[in-house]
PDB file of C-alpha atoms in Angstrom:
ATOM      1  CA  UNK A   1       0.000   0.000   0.000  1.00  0.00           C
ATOM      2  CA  UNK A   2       1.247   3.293  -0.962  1.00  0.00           C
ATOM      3  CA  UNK A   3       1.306   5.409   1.760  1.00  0.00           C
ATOM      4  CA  UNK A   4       2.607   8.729   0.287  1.00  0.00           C
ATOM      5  CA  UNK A   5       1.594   9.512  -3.584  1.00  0.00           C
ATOM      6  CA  UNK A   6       2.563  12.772  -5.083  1.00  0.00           C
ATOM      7  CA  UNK A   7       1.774  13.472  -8.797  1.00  0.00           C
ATOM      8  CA  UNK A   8       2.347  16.415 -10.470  1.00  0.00           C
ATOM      9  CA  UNK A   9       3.962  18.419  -7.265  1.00  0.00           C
ATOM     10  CA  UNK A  10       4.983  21.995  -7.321  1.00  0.00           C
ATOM     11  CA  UNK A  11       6.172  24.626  -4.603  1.00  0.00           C
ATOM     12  CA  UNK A  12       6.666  28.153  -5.683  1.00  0.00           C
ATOM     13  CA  UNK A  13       7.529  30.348  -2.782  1.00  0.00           C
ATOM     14  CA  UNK A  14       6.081  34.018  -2.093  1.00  0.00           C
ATOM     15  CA  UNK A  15       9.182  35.347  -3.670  1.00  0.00           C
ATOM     16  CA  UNK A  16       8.381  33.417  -6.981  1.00  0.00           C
ATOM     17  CA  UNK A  17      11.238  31.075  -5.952  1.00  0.00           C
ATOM     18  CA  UNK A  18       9.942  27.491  -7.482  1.00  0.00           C
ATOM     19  CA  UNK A  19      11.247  24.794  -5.203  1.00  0.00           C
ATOM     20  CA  UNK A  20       9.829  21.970  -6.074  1.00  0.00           C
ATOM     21  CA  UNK A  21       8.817  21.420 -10.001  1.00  0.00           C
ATOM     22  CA  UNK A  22       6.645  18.831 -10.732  1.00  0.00           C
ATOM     23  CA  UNK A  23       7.526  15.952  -8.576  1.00  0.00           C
ATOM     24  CA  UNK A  24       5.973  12.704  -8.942  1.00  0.00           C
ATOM     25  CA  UNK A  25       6.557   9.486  -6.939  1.00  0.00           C
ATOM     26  CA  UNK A  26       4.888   7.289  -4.122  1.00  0.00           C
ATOM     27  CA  UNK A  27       6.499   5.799  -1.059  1.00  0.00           C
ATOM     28  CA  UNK A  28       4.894   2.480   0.154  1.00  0.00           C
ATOM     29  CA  UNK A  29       4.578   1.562   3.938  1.00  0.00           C
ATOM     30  CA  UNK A  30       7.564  -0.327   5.489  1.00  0.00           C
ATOM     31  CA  UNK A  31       9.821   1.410   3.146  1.00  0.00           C
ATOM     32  CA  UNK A  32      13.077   3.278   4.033  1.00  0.00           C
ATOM     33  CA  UNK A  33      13.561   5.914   1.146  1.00  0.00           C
ATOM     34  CA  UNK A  34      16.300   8.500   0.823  1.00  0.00           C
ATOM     35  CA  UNK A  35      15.932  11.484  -0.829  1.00  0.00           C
ATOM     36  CA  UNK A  36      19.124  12.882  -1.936  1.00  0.00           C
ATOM     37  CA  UNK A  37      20.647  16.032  -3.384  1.00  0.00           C
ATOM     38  CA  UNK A  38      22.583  18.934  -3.002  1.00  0.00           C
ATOM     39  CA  UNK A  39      22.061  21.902  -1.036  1.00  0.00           C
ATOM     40  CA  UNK A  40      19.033  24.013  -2.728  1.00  0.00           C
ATOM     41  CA  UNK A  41      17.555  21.203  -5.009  1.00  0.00           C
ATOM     42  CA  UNK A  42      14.675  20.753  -2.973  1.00  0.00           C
ATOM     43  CA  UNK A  43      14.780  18.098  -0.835  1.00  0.00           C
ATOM     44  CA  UNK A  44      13.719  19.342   2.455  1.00  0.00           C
ATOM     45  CA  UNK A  45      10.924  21.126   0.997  1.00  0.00           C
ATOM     46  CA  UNK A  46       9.438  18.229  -0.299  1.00  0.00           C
ATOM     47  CA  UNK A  47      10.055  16.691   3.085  1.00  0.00           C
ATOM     48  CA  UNK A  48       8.228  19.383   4.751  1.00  0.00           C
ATOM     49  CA  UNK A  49       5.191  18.948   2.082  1.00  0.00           C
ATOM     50  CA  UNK A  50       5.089  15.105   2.702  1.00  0.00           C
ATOM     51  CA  UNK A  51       5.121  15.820   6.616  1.00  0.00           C
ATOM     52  CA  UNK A  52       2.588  18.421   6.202  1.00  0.00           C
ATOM     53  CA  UNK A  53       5.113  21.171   7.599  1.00  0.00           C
ATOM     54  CA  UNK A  54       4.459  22.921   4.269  1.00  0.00           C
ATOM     55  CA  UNK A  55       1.604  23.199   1.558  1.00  0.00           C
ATOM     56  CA  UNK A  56       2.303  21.992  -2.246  1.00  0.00           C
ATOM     57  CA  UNK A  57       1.209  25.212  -4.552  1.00  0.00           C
ATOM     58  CA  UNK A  58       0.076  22.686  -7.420  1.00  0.00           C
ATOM     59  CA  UNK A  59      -0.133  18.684  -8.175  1.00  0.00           C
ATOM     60  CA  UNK A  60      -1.840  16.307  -6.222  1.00  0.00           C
ATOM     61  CA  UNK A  61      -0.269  15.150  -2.849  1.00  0.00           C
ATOM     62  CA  UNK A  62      -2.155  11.677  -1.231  1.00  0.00           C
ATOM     63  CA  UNK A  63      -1.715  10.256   2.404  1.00  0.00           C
ATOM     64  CA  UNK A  64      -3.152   7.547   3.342  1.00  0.00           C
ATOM     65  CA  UNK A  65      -5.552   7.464   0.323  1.00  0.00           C
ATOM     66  CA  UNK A  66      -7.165  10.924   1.116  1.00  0.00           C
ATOM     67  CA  UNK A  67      -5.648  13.796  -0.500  1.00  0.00           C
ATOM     68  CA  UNK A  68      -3.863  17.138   1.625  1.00  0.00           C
ATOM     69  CA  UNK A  69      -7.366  18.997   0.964  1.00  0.00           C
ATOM     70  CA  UNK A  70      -9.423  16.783   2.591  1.00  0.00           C
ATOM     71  CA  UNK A  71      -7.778  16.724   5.582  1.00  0.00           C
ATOM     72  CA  UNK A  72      -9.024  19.827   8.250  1.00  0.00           C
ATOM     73  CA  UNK A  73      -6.189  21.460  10.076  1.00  0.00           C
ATOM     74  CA  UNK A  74      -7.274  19.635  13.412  1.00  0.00           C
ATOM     75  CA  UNK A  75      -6.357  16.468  11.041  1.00  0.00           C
ATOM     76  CA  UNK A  76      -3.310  17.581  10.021  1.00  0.00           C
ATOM     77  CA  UNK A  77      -2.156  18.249  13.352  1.00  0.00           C
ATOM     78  CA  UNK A  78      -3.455  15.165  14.434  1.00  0.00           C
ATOM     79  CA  UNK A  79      -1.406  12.975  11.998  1.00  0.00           C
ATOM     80  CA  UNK A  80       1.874  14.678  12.662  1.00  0.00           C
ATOM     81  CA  UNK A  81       1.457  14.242  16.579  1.00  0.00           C
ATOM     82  CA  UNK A  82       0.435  10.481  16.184  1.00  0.00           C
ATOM     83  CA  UNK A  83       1.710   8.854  12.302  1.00  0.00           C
ATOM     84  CA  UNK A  84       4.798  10.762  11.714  1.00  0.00           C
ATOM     85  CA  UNK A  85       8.020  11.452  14.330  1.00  0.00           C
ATOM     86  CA  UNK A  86      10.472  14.090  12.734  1.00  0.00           C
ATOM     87  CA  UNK A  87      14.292  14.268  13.753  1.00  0.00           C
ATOM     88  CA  UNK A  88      16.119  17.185  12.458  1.00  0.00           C
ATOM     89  CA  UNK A  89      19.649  18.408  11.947  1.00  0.00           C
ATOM     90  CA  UNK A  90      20.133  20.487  14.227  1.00  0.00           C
ATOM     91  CA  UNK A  91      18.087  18.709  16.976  1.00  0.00           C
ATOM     92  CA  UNK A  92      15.701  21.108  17.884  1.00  0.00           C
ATOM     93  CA  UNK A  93      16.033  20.119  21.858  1.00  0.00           C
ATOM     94  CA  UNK A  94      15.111  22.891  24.520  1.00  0.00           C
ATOM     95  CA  UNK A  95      18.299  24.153  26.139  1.00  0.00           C
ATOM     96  CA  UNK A  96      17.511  24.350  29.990  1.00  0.00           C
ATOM     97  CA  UNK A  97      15.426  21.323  29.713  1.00  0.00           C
ATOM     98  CA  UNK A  98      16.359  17.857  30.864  1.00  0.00           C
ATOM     99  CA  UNK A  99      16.299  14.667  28.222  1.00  0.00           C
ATOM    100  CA  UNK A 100      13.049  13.498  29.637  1.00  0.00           C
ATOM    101  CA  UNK A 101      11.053  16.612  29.302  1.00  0.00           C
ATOM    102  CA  UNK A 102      12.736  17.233  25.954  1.00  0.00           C
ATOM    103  CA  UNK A 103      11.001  13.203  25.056  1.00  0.00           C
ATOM    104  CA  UNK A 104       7.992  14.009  26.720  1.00  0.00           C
ATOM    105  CA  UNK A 105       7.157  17.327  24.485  1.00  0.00           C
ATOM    106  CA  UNK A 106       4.686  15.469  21.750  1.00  0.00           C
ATOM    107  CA  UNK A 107       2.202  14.173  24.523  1.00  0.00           C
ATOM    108  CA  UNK A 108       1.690  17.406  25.390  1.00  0.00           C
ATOM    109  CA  UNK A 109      -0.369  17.597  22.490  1.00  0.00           C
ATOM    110  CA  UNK A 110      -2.107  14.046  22.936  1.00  0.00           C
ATOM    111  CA  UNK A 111      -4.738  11.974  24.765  1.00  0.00           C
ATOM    112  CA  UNK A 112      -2.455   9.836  26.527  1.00  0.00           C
ATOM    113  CA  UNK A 113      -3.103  10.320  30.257  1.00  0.00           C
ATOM    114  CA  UNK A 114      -0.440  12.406  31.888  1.00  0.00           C
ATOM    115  CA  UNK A 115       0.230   9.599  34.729  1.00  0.00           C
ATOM    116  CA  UNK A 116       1.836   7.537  31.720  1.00  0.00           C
ATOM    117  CA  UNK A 117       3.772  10.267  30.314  1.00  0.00           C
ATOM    118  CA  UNK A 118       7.016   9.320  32.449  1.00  0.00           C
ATOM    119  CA  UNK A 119       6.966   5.902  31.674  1.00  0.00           C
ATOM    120  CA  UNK A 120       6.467   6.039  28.101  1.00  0.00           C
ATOM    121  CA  UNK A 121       9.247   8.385  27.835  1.00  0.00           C
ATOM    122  CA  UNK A 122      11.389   6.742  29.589  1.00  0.00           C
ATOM    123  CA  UNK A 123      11.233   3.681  27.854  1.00  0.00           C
ATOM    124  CA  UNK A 124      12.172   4.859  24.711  1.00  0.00           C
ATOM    125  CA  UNK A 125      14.944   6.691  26.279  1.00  0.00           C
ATOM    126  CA  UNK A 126      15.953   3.328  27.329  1.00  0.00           C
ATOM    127  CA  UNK A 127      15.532   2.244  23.305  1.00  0.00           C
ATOM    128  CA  UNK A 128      18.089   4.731  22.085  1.00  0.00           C
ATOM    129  CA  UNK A 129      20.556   4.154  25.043  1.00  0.00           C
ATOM    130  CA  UNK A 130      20.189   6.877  26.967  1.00  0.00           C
ATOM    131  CA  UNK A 131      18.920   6.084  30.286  1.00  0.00           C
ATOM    132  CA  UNK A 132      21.943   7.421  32.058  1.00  0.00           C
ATOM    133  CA  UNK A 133      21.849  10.872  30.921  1.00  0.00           C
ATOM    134  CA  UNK A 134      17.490  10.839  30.968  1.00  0.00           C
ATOM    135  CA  UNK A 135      18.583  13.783  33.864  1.00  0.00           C
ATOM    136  CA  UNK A 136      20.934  15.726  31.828  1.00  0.00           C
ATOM    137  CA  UNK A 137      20.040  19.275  30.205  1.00  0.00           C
ATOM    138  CA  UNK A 138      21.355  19.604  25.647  1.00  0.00           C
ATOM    139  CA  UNK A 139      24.462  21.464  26.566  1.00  0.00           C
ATOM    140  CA  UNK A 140      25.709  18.188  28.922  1.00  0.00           C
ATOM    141  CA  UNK A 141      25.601  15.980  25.796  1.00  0.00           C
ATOM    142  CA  UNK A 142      27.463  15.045  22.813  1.00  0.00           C
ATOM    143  CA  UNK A 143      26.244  15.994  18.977  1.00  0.00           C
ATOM    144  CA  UNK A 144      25.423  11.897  19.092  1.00  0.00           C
ATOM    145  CA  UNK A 145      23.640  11.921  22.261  1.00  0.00           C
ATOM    146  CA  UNK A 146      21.431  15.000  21.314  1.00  0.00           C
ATOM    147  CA  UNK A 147      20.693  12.974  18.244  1.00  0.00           C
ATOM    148  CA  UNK A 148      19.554  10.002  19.980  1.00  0.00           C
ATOM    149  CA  UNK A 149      17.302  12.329  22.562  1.00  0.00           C
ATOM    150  CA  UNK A 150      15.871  13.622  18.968  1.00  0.00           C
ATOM    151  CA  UNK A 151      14.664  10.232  18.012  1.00  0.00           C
ATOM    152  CA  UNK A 152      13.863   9.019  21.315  1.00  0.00           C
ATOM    153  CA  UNK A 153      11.176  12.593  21.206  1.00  0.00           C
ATOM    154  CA  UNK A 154       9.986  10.725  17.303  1.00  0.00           C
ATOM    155  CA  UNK A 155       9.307   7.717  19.062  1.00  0.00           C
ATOM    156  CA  UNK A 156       7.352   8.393  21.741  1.00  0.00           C
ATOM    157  CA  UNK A 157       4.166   8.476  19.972  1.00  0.00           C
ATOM    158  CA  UNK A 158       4.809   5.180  18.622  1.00  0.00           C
ATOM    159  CA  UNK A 159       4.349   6.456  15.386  1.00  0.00           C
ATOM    160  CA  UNK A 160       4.074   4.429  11.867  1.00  0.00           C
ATOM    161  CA  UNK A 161       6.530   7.230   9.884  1.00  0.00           C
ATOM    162  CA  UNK A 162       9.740   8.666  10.921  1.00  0.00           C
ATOM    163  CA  UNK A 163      11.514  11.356   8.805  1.00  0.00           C
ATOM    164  CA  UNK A 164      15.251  12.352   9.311  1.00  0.00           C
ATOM    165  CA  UNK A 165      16.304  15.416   7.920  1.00  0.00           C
ATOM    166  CA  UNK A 166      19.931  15.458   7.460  1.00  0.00           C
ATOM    167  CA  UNK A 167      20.371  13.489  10.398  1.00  0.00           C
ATOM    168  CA  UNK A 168      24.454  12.574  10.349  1.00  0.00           C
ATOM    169  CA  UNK A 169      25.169  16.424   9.483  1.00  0.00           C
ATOM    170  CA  UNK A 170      26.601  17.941  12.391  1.00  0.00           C
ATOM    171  CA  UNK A 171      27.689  14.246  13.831  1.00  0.00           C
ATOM    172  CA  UNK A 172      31.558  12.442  13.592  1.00  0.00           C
ATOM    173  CA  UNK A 173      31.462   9.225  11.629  1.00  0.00           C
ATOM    174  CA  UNK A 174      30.967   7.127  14.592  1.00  0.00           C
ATOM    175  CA  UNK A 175      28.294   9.327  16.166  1.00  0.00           C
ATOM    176  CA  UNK A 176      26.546   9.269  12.558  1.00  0.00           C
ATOM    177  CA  UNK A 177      26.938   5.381  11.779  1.00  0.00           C
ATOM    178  CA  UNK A 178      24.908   4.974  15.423  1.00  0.00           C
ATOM    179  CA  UNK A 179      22.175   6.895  14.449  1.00  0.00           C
ATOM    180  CA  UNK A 180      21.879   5.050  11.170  1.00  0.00           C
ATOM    181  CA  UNK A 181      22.111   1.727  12.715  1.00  0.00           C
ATOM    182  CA  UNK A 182      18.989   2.746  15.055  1.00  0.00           C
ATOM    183  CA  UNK A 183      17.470   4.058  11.644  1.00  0.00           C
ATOM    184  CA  UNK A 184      17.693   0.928  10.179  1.00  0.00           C
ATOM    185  CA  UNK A 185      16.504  -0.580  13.408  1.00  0.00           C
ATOM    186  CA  UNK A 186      12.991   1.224  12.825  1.00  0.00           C
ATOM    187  CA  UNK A 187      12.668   0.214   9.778  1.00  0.00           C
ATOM    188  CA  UNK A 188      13.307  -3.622  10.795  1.00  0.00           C
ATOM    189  CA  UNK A 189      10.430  -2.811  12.952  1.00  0.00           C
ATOM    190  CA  UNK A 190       8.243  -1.848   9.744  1.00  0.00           C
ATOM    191  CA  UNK A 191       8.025   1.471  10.407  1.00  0.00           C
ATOM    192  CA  UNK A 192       8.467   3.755   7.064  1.00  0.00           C
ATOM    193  CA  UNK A 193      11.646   5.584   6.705  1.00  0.00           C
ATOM    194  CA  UNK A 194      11.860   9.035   4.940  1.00  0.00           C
ATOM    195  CA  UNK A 195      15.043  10.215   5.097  1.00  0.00           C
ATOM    196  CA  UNK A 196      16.767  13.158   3.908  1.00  0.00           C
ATOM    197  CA  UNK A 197      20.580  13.973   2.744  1.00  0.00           C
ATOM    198  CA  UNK A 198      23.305  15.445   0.587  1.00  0.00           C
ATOM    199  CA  UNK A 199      25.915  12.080   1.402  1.00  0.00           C
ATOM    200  CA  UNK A 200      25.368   9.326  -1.101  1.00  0.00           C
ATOM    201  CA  UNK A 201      27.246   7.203   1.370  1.00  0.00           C
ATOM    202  CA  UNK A 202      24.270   8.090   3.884  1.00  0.00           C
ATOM    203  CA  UNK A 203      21.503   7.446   1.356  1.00  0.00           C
ATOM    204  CA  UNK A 204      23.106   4.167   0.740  1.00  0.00           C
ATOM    205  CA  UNK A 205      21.716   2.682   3.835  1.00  0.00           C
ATOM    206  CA  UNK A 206      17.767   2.938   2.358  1.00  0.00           C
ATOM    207  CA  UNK A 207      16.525   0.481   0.076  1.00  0.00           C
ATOM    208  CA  UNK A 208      15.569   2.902  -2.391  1.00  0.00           C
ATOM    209  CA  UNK A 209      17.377   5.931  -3.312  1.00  0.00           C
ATOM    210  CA  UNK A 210      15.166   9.662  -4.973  1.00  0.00           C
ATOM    211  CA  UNK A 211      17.568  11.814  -6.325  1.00  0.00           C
ATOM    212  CA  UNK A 212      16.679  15.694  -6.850  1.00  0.00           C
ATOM    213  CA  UNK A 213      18.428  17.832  -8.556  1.00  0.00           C
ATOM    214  CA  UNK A 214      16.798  21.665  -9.186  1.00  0.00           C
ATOM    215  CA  UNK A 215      13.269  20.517  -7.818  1.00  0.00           C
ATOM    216  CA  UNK A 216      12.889  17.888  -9.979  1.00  0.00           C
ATOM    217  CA  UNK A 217      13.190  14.307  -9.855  1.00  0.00           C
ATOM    218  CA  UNK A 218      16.500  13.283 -11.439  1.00  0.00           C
ATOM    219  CA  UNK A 219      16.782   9.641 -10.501  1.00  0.00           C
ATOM    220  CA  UNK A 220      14.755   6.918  -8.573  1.00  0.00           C
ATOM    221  CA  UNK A 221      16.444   3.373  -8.106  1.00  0.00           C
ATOM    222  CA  UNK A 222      16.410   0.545  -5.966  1.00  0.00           C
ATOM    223  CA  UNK A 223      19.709  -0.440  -3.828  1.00  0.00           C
ATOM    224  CA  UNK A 224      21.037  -3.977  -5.272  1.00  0.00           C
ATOM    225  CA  UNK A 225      22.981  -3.659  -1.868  1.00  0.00           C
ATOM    226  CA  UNK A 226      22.115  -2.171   0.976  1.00  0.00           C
ATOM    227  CA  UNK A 227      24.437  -0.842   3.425  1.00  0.00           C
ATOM    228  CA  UNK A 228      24.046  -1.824   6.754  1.00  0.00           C
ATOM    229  CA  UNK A 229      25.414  -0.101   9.464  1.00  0.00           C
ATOM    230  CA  UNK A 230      27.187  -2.882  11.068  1.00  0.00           C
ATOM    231  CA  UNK A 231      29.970  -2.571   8.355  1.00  0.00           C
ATOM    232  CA  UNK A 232      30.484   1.044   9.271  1.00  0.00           C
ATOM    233  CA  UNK A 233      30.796   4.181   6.438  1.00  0.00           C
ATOM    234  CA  UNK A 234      33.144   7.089   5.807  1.00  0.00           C
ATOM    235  CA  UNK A 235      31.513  10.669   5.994  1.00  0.00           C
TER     236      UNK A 235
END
């Protein structure tokens, strides 16, 4: 089942900047897709329209079999608090705020009872390896560590759909290769994998590679082999 179809997909900016030019292309559930280009083709902007951070200006764009304009706002925000988990480049942590409160941010906007909030937290902080620092503010932790915290936050909704925008950028090689192992780990788990970078070595470890280049789609190929992050990867 497809779970993201876009046909025809456009995104033209206020300045008249066109970002995205006509993209077409689905992602089934279970997948783990990269989407990979250089800096300013596009990428992250049709990242934010598949995550609905961001409205398409033309095309078609699907989820789930309903398309973005029959969804209400209430939905929208709905389905990013309880399908999708998003873990960015730069982190996005609160600075004077410990690793469990950080985690505990997206049931702030849910229905699950506030007695379970700890626990649920806590156990994926236990997930990504963390348990020892579940006290600690950002500024105690390594680049890897804040990583981990990031996707420990995208997991504790339990959702179906993780994206990862540039997730290895500000990371060493070893920090980075850990964060694509416990990418790969999701996807194991059948959750689907959107994930976004510039590194072909990085986009290597999807099954199926989207290249863009100037808002278009320039390429869209299966990996024969896929890397695995046991066998490690030079940045």
């Amino acid at each position: 089942m497809r779970i993201f179809e876009l046909t025809g997909v456009e995104k033209t900016y206020s300045d008249g900047t066109r970002a995205v030019r006509g993209v077409s292309f689905g992602i089934s559930r279970g997948e783990f897709v990269s989407i990979m280009g250089p800096s300013g083709s596009g990428k992250s902007t049709i990242l934010h329209i598949l995550g609905f951070l961001d409205r398409h200006t033309a095309g078609t764009y699907t989820f789930e079999g309903k398309t973005f304009e029959e969804y209400s706002p209430d939905d929208l925000a709905h389905i990013r608090n309880q399908k999708m988990g998003f873990v960015f480049q730069m982190f996005n942590l609160l600075p004077r705020t410990s690793v469990l409160e950080n985690v505990k941010l997206p049931l702030l906007y849910s229905d699950i009872p506030k007695a379970e909030w700890d626990a649920r937290a806590r156990d994926v902080i236990e997930r990504v390896g963390l348990s020892h620092r579940v006290s600690f503010e950002p500024a105690k932790l390594s680049g890897g560590e804040k990583q981990r915290v990031a996707i420990a936050r995208a997991l504790v909704m339990d959702p179906d759909i993780i994206f990862a925008d540039e997730p290895t950028g500000n990371l060493d090689s070893v920090s980075g290769l850990s964060i694509m192992e416990k990418l790969q780990d999701l996807n194991t788990e059948g959750r689907t994998i959107v994930l976004i970078t510039h590194e072909t070595e990085t986009a290597e470890f999807a099954n199926r590679i989207i290249s863009v280049l100037d808002g278009k789609i320039d390429s869209d190929v299966r990996v024969q082999k896929r890397r695995h992050a046991k066998d490690g990867f030079v940045k």
